[in-house]
Short mmCIF file of C-alpha atoms in Angstrom, two decimals:
data_model
loop_
_atom_site.label_atom_id
_atom_site.label_comp_id
_atom_site.label_asym_id
_atom_site.label_seq_id
_atom_site.Cartn_x
_atom_site.Cartn_y
_atom_site.Cartn_z
CA ASN A 13 0.56 19.45 -9.87
CA ARG A 14 -0.11 15.79 -10.83
CA THR A 15 -1.89 14.07 -13.67
CA ARG A 16 -5.07 12.08 -13.22
CA PRO A 17 -6.85 9.83 -15.74
CA GLY A 18 -10.19 11.36 -14.76
CA ASP A 19 -11.93 13.35 -12.06
CA PRO A 20 -9.62 13.73 -9.03
CA LEU A 21 -12.52 12.73 -6.76
CA ASP A 22 -12.62 9.35 -8.51
CA TYR A 23 -8.84 9.03 -9.00
CA SER A 24 -7.06 10.30 -5.92
CA LEU A 25 -3.64 9.10 -7.11
CA PRO A 26 -1.74 9.95 -10.29
CA TYR A 27 -1.54 7.45 -13.11
CA LEU A 28 1.78 7.79 -14.87
CA ARG A 29 0.86 5.96 -18.07
CA GLU A 30 -2.00 8.32 -18.84
CA GLY A 31 -0.06 11.20 -17.36
CA ALA A 32 2.89 10.61 -19.69
CA TYR A 33 0.59 11.03 -22.69
CA GLN A 34 -0.92 14.15 -21.12
CA MET A 35 2.48 15.67 -20.34
CA VAL A 36 3.88 15.03 -23.82
CA ALA A 37 0.72 16.43 -25.42
CA LEU A 38 0.95 19.56 -23.28
CA ALA A 39 4.61 20.07 -24.21
CA ARG A 40 3.94 19.56 -27.92
CA ALA A 41 0.98 21.96 -27.74
CA GLY A 42 3.24 24.67 -26.32
CA GLN A 43 1.97 24.44 -22.72
CA LEU A 44 5.53 24.20 -21.47
CA ASP A 45 5.00 25.79 -18.07
CA VAL A 46 2.33 23.23 -17.18
CA ALA A 47 4.35 20.32 -18.58
CA LYS A 48 7.43 21.46 -16.66
CA GLN A 49 5.42 21.75 -13.44
CA LEU A 50 4.12 18.18 -13.88
CA SER A 51 7.59 16.80 -14.62
CA GLY A 52 8.69 16.88 -10.97
CA TYR A 53 6.45 13.99 -9.99
CA PHE A 54 7.53 12.03 -13.08
CA ALA A 55 11.18 12.56 -12.18
CA GLU A 56 10.74 11.28 -8.61
CA THR A 57 8.42 8.34 -9.30
CA ASP A 58 9.74 5.10 -10.78
CA PHE A 59 7.02 2.44 -10.57
CA ILE A 60 3.75 3.48 -8.98
CA ASN A 61 0.87 3.79 -11.41
CA GLY A 62 -2.23 4.64 -9.44
CA ILE A 63 -2.21 2.15 -6.60
CA HIS A 64 0.14 -0.55 -7.91
CA PRO A 65 3.62 -0.82 -9.46
CA GLU A 66 4.07 -1.47 -13.16
CA ALA A 67 7.32 -2.28 -14.93
CA GLU A 68 6.89 0.04 -17.92
CA ILE A 69 6.54 3.17 -15.79
CA PRO A 70 10.31 4.01 -15.74
CA ALA A 71 10.43 3.96 -19.55
CA LEU A 72 7.28 6.06 -19.88
CA GLY A 73 8.77 8.49 -17.38
CA ILE A 74 11.95 8.81 -19.44
CA TRP A 75 9.91 9.35 -22.60
CA ALA A 76 7.72 12.05 -21.05
CA LEU A 77 10.59 13.85 -19.32
CA THR A 78 12.77 13.92 -22.44
CA ALA A 79 9.84 15.11 -24.58
CA VAL A 80 9.35 18.07 -22.25
CA ALA A 81 13.10 18.73 -22.13
CA GLU A 82 13.30 18.72 -25.93
CA GLN A 83 10.55 21.33 -26.19
CA LEU A 84 11.96 23.49 -23.37
CA ASN A 85 15.51 23.46 -24.72
CA GLN A 86 16.94 24.56 -21.34
CA PRO A 87 20.31 23.00 -20.47
CA GLU A 88 19.80 23.60 -16.73
CA TYR A 89 16.51 21.69 -16.88
CA ASP A 90 18.27 18.85 -18.71
CA ARG A 91 20.96 18.71 -16.02
CA SER A 92 18.34 18.65 -13.26
CA LEU A 93 16.64 15.65 -14.90
CA TRP A 94 19.80 13.64 -15.54
CA PRO A 95 19.94 11.83 -12.14
CA SER A 96 16.31 10.72 -12.53
CA ILE A 97 16.80 9.60 -16.14
CA GLN A 98 19.93 7.69 -15.18
CA ARG A 99 18.20 6.00 -12.22
CA LYS A 100 15.24 4.97 -14.37
CA ALA A 101 17.53 3.59 -17.08
CA GLU A 102 19.44 1.56 -14.48
CA LEU A 103 16.13 0.15 -13.20
CA ILE A 104 15.21 -0.92 -16.73
CA VAL A 105 18.58 -2.66 -17.17
CA ASP A 106 18.15 -4.39 -13.80
CA MET A 107 14.67 -5.61 -14.78
CA LEU A 108 16.03 -7.02 -18.04
CA SER A 109 18.42 -9.24 -16.10
#
């Protein structure tokens, strides 16, 4: 239920940068059920990439989540994501100031 950049035995924690690319690729390839399942972790997580925080993770999360939402075309899914998208956007604005 989470993305890994390699073998889960070597990478015990998800990496959102690599995971964003994986999730978008899955959605664009028509693997919408898998991409939707992975989106929960992306919605909840704002900064952690593996074992340390990184500032671009909120933007990558927004990109991946909206790419899946675009392919799904399900208004209820869009509504469920909105609080996470809004929170991530607010974090980006805060980091800019």
